[in-house]
Coordinates of C-alpha atoms in Angstrom, one line a residue:
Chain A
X239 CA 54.9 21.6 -0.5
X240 CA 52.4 20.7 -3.3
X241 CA 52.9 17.0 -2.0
X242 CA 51.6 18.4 1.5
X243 CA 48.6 20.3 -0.2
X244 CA 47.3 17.7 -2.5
X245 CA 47.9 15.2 0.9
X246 CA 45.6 17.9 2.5
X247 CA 43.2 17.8 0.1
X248 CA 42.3 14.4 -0.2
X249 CA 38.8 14.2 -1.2
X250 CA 36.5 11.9 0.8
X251 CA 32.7 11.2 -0.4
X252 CA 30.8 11.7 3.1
X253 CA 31.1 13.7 6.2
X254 CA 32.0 12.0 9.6
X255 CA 28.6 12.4 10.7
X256 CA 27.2 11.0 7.3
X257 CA 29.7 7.5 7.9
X258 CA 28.7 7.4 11.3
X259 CA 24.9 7.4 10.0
X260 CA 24.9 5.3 7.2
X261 CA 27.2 2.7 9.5
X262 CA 24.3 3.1 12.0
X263 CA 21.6 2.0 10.0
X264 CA 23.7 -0.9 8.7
X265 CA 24.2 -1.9 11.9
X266 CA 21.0 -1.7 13.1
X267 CA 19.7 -3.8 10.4
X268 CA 22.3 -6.6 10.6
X269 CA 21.1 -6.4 14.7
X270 CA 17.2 -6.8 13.6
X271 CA 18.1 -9.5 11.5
X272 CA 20.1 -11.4 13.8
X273 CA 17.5 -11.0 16.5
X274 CA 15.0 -11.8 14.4
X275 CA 16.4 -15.6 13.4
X276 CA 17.6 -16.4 16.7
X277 CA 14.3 -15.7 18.0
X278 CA 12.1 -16.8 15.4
X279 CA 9.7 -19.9 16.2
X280 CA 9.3 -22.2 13.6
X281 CA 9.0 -25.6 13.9
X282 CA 11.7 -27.1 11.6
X283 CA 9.6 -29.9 10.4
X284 CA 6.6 -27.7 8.7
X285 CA 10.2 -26.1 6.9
X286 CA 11.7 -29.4 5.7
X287 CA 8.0 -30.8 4.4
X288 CA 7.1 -27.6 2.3
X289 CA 8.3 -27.8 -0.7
X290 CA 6.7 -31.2 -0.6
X291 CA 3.5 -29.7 0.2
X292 CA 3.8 -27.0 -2.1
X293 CA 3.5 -29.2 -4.9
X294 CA 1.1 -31.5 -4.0
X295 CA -1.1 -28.8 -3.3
X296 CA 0.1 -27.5 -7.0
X297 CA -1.1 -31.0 -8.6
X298 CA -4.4 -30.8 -6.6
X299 CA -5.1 -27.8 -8.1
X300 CA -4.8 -28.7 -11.8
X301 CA -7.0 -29.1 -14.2
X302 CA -8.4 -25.9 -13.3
X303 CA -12.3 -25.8 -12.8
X304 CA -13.5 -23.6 -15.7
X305 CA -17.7 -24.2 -15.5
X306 CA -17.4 -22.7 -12.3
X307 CA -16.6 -19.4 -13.2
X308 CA -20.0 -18.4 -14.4
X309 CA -22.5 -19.9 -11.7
X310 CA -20.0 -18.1 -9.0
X311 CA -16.7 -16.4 -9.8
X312 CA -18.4 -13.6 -12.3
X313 CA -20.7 -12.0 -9.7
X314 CA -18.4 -12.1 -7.3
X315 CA -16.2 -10.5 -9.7
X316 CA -18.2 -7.9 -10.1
X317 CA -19.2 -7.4 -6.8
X318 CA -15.3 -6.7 -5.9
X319 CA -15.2 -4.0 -8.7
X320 CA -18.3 -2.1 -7.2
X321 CA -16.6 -2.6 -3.7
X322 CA -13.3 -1.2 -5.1
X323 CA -14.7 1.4 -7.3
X324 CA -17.3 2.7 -4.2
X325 CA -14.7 2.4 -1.6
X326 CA -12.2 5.0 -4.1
X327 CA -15.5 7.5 -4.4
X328 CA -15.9 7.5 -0.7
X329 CA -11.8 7.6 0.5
X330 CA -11.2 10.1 -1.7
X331 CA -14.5 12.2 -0.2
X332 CA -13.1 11.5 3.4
X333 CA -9.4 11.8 2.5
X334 CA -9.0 14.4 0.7
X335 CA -10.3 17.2 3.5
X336 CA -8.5 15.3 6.0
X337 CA -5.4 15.9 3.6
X338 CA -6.1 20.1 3.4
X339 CA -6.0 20.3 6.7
X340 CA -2.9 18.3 7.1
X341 CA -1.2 20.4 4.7
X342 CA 1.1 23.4 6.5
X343 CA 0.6 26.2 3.6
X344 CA -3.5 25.4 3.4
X345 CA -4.2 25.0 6.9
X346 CA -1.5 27.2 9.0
X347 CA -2.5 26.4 12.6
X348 CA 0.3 23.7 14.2
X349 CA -2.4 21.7 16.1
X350 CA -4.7 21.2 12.8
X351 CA -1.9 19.6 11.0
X352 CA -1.0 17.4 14.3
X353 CA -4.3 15.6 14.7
X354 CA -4.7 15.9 10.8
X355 CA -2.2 13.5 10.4
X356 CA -2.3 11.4 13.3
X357 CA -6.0 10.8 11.1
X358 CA -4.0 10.0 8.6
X359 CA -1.7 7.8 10.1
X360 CA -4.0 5.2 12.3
X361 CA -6.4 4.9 9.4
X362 CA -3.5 3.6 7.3
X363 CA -1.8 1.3 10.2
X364 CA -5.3 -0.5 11.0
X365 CA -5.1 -2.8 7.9
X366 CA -8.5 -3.0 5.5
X367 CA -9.4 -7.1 7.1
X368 CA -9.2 -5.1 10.7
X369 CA -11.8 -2.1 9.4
X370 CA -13.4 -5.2 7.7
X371 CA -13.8 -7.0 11.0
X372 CA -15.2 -3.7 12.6
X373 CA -17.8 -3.0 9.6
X374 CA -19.2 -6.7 9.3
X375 CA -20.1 -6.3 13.0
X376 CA -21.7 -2.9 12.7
X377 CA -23.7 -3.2 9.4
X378 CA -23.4 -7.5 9.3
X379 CA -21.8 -9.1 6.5
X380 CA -21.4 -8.0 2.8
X381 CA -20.5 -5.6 0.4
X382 CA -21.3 -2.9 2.5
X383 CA -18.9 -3.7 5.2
X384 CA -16.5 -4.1 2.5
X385 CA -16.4 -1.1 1.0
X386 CA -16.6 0.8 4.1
X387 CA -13.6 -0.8 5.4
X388 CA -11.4 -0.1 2.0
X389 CA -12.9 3.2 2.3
X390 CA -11.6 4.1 5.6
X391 CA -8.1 2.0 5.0
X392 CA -7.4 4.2 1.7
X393 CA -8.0 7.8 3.9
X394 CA -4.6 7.6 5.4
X395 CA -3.1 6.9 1.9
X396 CA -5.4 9.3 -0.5
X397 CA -4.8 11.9 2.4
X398 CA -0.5 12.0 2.9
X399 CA -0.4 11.9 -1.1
X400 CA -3.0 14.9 -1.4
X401 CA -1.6 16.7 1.5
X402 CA 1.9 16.7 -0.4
X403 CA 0.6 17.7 -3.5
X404 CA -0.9 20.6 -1.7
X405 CA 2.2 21.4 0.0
X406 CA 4.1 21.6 -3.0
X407 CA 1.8 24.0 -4.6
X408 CA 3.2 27.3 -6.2
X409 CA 2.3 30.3 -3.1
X410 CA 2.2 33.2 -6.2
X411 CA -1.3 32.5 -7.3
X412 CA -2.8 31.8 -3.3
X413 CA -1.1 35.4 -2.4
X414 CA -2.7 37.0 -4.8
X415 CA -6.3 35.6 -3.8
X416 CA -5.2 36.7 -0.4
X417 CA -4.6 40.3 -2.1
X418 CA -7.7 40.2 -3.8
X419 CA -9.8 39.1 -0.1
X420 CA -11.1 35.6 -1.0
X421 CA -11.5 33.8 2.2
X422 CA -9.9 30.5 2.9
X423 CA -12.5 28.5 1.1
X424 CA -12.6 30.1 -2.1
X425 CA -8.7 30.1 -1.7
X426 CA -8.5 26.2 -1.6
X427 CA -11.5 26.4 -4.4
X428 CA -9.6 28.7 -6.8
X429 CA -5.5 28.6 -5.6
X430 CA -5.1 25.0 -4.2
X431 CA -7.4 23.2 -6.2
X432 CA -6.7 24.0 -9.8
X433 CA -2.9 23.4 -8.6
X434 CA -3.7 19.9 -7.3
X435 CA -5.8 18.4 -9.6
X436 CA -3.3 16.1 -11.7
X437 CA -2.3 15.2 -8.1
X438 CA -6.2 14.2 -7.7
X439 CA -6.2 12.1 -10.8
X440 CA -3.5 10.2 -10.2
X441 CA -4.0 9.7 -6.5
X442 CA -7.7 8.4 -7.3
X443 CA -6.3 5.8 -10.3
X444 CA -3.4 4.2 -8.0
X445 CA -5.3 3.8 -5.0
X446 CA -8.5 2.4 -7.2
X447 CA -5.5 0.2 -8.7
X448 CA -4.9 -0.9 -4.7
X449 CA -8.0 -1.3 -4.2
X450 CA -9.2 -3.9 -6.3
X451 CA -6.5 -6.1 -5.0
X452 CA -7.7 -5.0 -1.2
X453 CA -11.0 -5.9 -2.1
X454 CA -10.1 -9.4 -3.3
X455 CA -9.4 -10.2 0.5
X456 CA -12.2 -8.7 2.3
X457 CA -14.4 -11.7 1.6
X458 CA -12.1 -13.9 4.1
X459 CA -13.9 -12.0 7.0
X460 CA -17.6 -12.3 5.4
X461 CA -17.5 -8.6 3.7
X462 CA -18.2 -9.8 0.1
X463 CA -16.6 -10.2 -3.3
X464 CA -13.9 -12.6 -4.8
X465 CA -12.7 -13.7 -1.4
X466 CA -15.5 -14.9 -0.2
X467 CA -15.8 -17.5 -3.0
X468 CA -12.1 -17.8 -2.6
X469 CA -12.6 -18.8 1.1
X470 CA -15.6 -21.1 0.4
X471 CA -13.0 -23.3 -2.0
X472 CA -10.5 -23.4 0.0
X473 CA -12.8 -24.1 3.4
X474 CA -14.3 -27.3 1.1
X475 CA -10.6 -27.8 -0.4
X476 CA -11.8 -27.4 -3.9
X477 CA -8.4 -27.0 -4.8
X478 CA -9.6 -26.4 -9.1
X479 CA -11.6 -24.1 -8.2
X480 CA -9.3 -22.2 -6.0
X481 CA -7.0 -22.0 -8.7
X482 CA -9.3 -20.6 -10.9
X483 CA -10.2 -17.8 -8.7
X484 CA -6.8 -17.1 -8.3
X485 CA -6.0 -16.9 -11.8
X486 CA -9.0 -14.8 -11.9
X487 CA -7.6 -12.0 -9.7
X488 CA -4.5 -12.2 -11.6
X489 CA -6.0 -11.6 -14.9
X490 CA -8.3 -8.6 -13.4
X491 CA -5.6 -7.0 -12.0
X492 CA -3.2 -7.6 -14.9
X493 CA -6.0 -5.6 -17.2
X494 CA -6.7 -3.1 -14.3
X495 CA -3.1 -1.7 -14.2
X496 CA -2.5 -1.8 -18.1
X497 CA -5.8 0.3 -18.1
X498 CA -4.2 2.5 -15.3
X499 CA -0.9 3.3 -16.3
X500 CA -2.9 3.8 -20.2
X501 CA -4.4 6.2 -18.7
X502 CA -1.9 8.2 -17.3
X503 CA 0.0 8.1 -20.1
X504 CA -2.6 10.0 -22.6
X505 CA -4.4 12.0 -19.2
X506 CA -1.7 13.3 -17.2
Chain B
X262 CA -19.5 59.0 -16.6
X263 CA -20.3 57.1 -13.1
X264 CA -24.3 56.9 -15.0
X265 CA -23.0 55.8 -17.9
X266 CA -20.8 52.8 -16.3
X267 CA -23.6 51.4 -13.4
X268 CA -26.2 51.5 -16.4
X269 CA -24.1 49.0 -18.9
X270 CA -23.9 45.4 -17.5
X271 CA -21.0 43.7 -17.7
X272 CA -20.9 40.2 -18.6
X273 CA -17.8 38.1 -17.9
X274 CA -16.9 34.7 -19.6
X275 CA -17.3 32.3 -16.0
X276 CA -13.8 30.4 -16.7
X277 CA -14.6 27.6 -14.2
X278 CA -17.7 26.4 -16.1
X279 CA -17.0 22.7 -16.6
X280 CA -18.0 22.2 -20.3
X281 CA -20.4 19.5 -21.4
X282 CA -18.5 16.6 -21.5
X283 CA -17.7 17.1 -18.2
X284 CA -21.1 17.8 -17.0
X285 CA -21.7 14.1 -18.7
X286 CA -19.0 12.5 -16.7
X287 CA -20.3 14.1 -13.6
X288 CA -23.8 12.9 -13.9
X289 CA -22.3 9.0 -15.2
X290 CA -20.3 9.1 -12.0
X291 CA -23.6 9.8 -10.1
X292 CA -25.7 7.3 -12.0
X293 CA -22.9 4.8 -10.9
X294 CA -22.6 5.5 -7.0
X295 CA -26.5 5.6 -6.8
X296 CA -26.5 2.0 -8.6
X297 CA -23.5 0.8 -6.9
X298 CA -25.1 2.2 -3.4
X299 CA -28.3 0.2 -4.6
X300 CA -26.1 -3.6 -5.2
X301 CA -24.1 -2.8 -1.9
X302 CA -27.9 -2.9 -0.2
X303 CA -27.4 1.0 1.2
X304 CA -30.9 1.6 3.7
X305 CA -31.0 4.1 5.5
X306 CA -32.6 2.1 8.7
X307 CA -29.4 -0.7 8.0
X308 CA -27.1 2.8 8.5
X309 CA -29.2 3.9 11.5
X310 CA -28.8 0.1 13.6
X311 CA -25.0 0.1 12.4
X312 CA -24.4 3.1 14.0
X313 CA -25.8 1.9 17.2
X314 CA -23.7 -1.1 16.8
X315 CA -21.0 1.5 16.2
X316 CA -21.6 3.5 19.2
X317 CA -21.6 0.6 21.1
X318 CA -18.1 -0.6 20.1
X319 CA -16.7 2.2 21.1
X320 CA -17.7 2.7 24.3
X321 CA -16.4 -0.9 24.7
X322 CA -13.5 0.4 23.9
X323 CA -12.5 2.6 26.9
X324 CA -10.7 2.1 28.8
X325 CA -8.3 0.4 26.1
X326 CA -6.4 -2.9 28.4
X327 CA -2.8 -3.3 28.0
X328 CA -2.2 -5.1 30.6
X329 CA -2.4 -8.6 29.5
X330 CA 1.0 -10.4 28.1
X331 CA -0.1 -11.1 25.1
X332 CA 0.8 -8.1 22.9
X333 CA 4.4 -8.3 23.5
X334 CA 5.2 -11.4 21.9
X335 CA 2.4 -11.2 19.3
X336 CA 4.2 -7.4 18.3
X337 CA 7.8 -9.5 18.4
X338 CA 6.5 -12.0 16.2
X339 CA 5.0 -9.9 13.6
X340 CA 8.5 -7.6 13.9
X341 CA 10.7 -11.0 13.3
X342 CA 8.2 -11.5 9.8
X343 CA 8.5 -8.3 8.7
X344 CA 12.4 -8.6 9.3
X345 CA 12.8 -11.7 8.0
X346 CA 10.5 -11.4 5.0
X347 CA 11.9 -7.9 4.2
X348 CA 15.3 -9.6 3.9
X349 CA 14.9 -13.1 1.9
X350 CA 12.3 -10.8 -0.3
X351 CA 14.6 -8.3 -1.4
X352 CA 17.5 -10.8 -1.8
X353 CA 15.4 -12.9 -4.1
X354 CA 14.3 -9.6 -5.7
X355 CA 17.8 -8.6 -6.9
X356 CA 18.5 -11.1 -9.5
X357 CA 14.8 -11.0 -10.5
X358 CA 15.4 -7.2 -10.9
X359 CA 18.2 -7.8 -13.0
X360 CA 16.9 -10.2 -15.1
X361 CA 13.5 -8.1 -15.4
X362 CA 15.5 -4.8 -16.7
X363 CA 15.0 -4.6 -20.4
X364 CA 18.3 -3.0 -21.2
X365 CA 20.6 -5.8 -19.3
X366 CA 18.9 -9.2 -20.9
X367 CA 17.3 -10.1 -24.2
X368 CA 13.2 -9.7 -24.4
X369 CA 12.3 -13.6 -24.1
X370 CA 14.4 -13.4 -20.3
X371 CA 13.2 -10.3 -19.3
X372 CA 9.7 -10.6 -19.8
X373 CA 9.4 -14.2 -18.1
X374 CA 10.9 -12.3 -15.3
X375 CA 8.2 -9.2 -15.2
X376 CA 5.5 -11.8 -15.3
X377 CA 7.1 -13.3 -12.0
X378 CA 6.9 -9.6 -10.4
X379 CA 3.8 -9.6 -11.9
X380 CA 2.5 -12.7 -10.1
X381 CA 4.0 -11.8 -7.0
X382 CA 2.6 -8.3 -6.9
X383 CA -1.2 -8.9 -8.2
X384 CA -1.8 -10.9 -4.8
X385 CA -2.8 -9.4 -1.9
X386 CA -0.4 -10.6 0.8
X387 CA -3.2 -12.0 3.0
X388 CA -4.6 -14.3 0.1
X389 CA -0.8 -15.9 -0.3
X390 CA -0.5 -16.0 3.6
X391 CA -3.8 -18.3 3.2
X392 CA -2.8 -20.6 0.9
X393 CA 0.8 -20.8 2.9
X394 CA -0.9 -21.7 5.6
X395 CA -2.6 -24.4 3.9
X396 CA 0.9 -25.5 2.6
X397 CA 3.1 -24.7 5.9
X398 CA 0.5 -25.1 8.8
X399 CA 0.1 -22.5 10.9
X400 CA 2.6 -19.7 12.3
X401 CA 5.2 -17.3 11.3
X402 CA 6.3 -19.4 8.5
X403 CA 3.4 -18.7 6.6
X404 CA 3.3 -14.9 7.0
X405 CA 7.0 -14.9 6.2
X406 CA 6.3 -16.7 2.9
X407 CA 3.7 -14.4 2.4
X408 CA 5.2 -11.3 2.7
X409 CA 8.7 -12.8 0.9
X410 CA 6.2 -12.8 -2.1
X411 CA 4.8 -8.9 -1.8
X412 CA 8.5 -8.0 -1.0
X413 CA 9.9 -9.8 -4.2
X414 CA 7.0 -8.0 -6.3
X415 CA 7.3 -4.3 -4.8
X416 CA 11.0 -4.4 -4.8
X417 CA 11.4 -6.5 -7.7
X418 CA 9.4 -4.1 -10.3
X419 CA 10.6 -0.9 -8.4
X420 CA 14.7 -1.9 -8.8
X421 CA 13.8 -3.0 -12.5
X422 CA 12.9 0.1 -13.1
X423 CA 15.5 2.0 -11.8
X424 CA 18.1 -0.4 -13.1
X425 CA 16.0 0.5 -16.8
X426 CA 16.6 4.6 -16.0
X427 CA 20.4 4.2 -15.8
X428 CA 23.1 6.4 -17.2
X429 CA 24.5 3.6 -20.3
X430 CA 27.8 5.5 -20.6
X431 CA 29.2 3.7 -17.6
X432 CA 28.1 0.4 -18.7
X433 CA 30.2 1.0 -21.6
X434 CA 32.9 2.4 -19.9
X435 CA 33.1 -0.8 -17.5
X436 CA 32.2 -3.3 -20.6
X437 CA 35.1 -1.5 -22.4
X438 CA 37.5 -2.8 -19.9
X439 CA 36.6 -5.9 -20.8
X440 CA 34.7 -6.7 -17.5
X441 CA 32.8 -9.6 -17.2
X442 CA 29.0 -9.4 -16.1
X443 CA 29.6 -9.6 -12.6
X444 CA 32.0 -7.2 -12.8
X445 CA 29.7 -4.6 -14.6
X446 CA 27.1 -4.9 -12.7
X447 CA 29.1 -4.3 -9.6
X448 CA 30.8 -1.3 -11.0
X449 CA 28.1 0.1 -13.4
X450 CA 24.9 -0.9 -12.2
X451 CA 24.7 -0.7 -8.8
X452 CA 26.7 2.7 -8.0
X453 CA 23.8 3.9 -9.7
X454 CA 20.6 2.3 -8.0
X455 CA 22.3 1.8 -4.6
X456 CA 20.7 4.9 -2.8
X457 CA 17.4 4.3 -4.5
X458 CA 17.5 0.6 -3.6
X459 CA 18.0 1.1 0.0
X460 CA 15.4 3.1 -0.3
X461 CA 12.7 1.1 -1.3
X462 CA 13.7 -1.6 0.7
X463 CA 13.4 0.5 3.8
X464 CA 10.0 1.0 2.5
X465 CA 9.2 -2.2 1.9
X466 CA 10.1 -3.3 5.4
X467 CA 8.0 -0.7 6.4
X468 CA 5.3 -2.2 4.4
X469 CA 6.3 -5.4 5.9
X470 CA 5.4 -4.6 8.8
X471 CA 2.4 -3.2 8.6
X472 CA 1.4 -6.6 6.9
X473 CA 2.8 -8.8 9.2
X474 CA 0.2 -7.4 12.1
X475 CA -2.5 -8.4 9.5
X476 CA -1.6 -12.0 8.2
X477 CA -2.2 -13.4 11.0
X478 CA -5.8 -13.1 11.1
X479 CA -5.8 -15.9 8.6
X480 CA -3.4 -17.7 11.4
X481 CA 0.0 -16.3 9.9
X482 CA 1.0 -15.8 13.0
X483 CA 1.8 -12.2 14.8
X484 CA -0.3 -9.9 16.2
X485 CA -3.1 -9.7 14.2
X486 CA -3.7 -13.6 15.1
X487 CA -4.0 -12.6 18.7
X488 CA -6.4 -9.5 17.6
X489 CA -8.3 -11.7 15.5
X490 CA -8.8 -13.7 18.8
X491 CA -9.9 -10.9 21.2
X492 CA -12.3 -9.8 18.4
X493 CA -14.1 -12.9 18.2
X494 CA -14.3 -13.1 22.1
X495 CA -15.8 -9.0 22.0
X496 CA -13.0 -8.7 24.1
X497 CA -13.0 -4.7 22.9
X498 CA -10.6 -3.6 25.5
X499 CA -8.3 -6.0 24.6
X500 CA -9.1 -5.1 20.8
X501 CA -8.6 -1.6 21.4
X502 CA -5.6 -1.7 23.6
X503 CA -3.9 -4.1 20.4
X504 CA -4.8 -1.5 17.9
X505 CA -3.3 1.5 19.6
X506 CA 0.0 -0.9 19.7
X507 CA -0.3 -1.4 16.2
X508 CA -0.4 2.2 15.3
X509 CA 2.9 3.3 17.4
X510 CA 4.6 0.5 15.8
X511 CA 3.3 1.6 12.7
X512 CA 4.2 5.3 13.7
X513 CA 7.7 4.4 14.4
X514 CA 8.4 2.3 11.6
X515 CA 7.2 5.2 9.5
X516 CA 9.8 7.6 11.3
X517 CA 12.9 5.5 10.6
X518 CA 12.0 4.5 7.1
X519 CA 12.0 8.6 6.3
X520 CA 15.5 8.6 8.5
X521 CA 16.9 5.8 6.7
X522 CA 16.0 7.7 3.3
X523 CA 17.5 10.8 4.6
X524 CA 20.6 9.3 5.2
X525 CA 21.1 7.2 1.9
X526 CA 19.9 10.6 -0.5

């Protein structure tokens, strides 16, 4: 009999359903994958000759071109941190109402949330060179553009992180405004905000962090900063000078994260 | 006694005053936009003929055209990047993981392996898919070396630091055995990172593929080359038609990525 019960009792990690699921996705991704390089076009010569190009390009760009960094590479430095830093001011202006109202508890009405975060979600799936491409032919090219387009690319982002942060927020302290009659402003002023504000911080640092590296690109599409010298090298195959914009970035956004995550670690 | 309380004024400490270094930080951060507005050559009449230029796009816009048989293959394409990127990155980022994880290998190994990640992750996708394309020519190629890249920096410094956040007891226990380190890092390690791996490479793919309709505006091939195209044609039908594509591929991309974490919590 105990034979029979501990037989019985065999212990198994997951459900039916949760095999059947997890076997699903496995599936599904071995099917993708399959699909994907059956289907593929690539010509098989550009594959075999690659590594080949890889390095001549590598030995075309050494030495690297140092006297150009101050004529060119430093403004344009700078000009990517003002189109980062003004692109984070104005995405987290636009985002973060976007993100209230995409919250359940701060905004209770079904059809808010809905086309709250469909806001949310086509801002973020329309990449910062497509905004780019839009703002350059509104406001013609530079920094402007720029910063417009990383603006409106972060909303999605800044918005789903805030709108969380909201969501998570303890109800005890918004109830008892409610008691007291605030309306729904000073609740979000007083009750939501105070709650949310770490949430604030740390969404405006990471996505400022993001943003310097989105901002290196813009340039490709004539919206200023780093990547517009980067595109000028590379459209004259300056191939030293290329490399020392790139090691540029790197540095910048080696020293922007270490100042980031310092941050964090003595703020939040 | 109702004489005696309206005639004394009472004055209440206002809690949500900001205090002066605040007050400081608030004006610096308005002395910067205004000077920052100023370099990013902010007028007001520049504003006023963009929006007119905006108004205009979007009524070009309307009705969006789907019609034309471009989309589908250029939305394949950019699916078989993301796929294919998404897989070669996060097999490459295993090992560089491991290696990267300061409590499996000595200092001198794992921090040659962070800068890697850190190379890999400090370039924007688009900027590698460039110089790819210089390397590879044009087409998928590129955009899948681009995005291998992202994919071995995201995952790369994401597993390292899960593999870091381990339990060490059953490193030990496995080590005790007298496993070898194969053997303990396919009986201690990854039981313990597994869910959170397949996690972050569903996100990844996810990211992937929002990426791949991009990189090919720098002739990476997918759907943003065909975009790119339309745009430079003002072709805003076309344009508008792609973009609403893009986002319901985003959209369901987004959906399964949350599905797939469900499943692995």
């Amino acid at each position: 009999m105990t034979t029979a019960k501990s037989e019985m009792q065999r212990w198994i990690r997951f459900t039916p359903a949760q095999r059947m699921a997890r076997f699903a996705v496995f599936f599904v991704m071995a099917a993708a994958i399959a699909w994907a390089l059956k289907t593929i076009e690539i010509i098989p010569e550009f594959l075999y000759d690659a590594p080949e190009q890889v390095v001549d390009m590598g030995t075309r760009m050494w030495p690297i071109d140092w006297a150009h960094f101050a004529p060119v590479v430093w403004p344009a430095l700078i000009e990517t941190l003002h189109i980062a830093a003004m692109a984070t001011i104005l995405g987290l202006i636009m985002g973060i109402p976007v993100g209230f109202l995409a919250a359940r508890n701060a905004t209770p009405f079904v059809w808010v949330n809905l086309i709250a975060k469909f806001i949310l979600v086509a801002t973020r799936s329309i990449s910062t060179l497509i905004w780019a491409l839009f703002f350059v032919a509104m406001f013609g090219p530079g920094p402007l553009a720029g910063a417009l387009a990383i603006a409106f690319h972060s909303i999605g982002f800044i918005g789903k992180m805030f709108s969380e942060g909201v969501e998570e927020a303890n109800k005890g302290s918004i109830e008892a405004l409610q008691a007291a009659g605030a309306t729904r402003m000073q609740q979000i002023l007083m009750g939501y905000w105070p709650q949310v504000k770490p949430t604030f911080w740390s969404v405006a640092l990471f996505r400022w962090d993001i943003n310097v590296r989105e901002s290196a690109v813009l340039g490709l599409v004539g919206a200023g900063g780093i990547g517009m010298a980067l595109n000028a090298a590379i459209d004259l195959i300056q191939w030293q000078r290329v490399a020392l914009i790139l090691f540029t970035i790197f540095i910048v956004v080696i020293i922007i994260e270490a100042v980031v995550t310092q941050i964090r670690k003595r703020v939040i | 006694m109702t004489s005696a309380t309206s005639s004394t004024t009472v004055t209440r400490a206002d809690f949500f005053a900001p205090t002066i270094g605040k007050r400081l930080a608030y004006v610096g951060v308005l002395a910067y936009v205004v000077y920052a507005a100023a370099t990013l050559g902010l007028s007001l009449e520049r504003v006023q003929a963009g929006l007119g230029h905006g108004a205009r796009f979007l009524a070009g816009f309307f009705p969006p055209n789907f019609t034309e048989t471009d989309i589908i293959p250029g939305l394949l394409e950019s699916l078989q990047i993301a796929f294919l990127s998404s897989l070669i990155g996060t097999a490459l980022a295993i090992p560089v993981a491991v290696l990267a994880a300061r409590n499996m290998m000595p200092a001198a190994v794992s921090s040659a392996a962070r800068l890697l990640i850190a190379f890999c992750r400090s370039f924007h996708p688009v900027i590698i898919a460039i110089i790819a394309v210089k390397a590879v020519g044009f087409g998928a190629l590129a955009g899948i070396i681009a995005l291998t890249f992202a994919s071995i920096g995201f995952v790369g410094k994401l597993l390292a630091e899960a593999i870091e956040e381990i339990s060490k007891k059953q490193i030990e226990a496995v080590r005790a055995t007298g496993a070898s380190f194969m053997s303990v890092i396919a009986f201690g390690v990854v039981p313990q990172v597994m869910n959170r791996f397949i996690g972050f490479v569903a996100y990844e793919t996810d990211s992937n593929l929002r990426n791949s309709t991009m990189v090919g505006v720098v002739g990476a091939g997918g759907i943003g080359g065909t975009l790119f195209s339309a745009f430079q044609r003002f072709d805003y039908a076309f344009v508008a038609g792609i973009i609403i594509c893009i986002i319901g591929l985003v959209m369901i991309g987004e959906v399964l990525q949350l599905y797939v974490k469900r499943v692995f919590r």
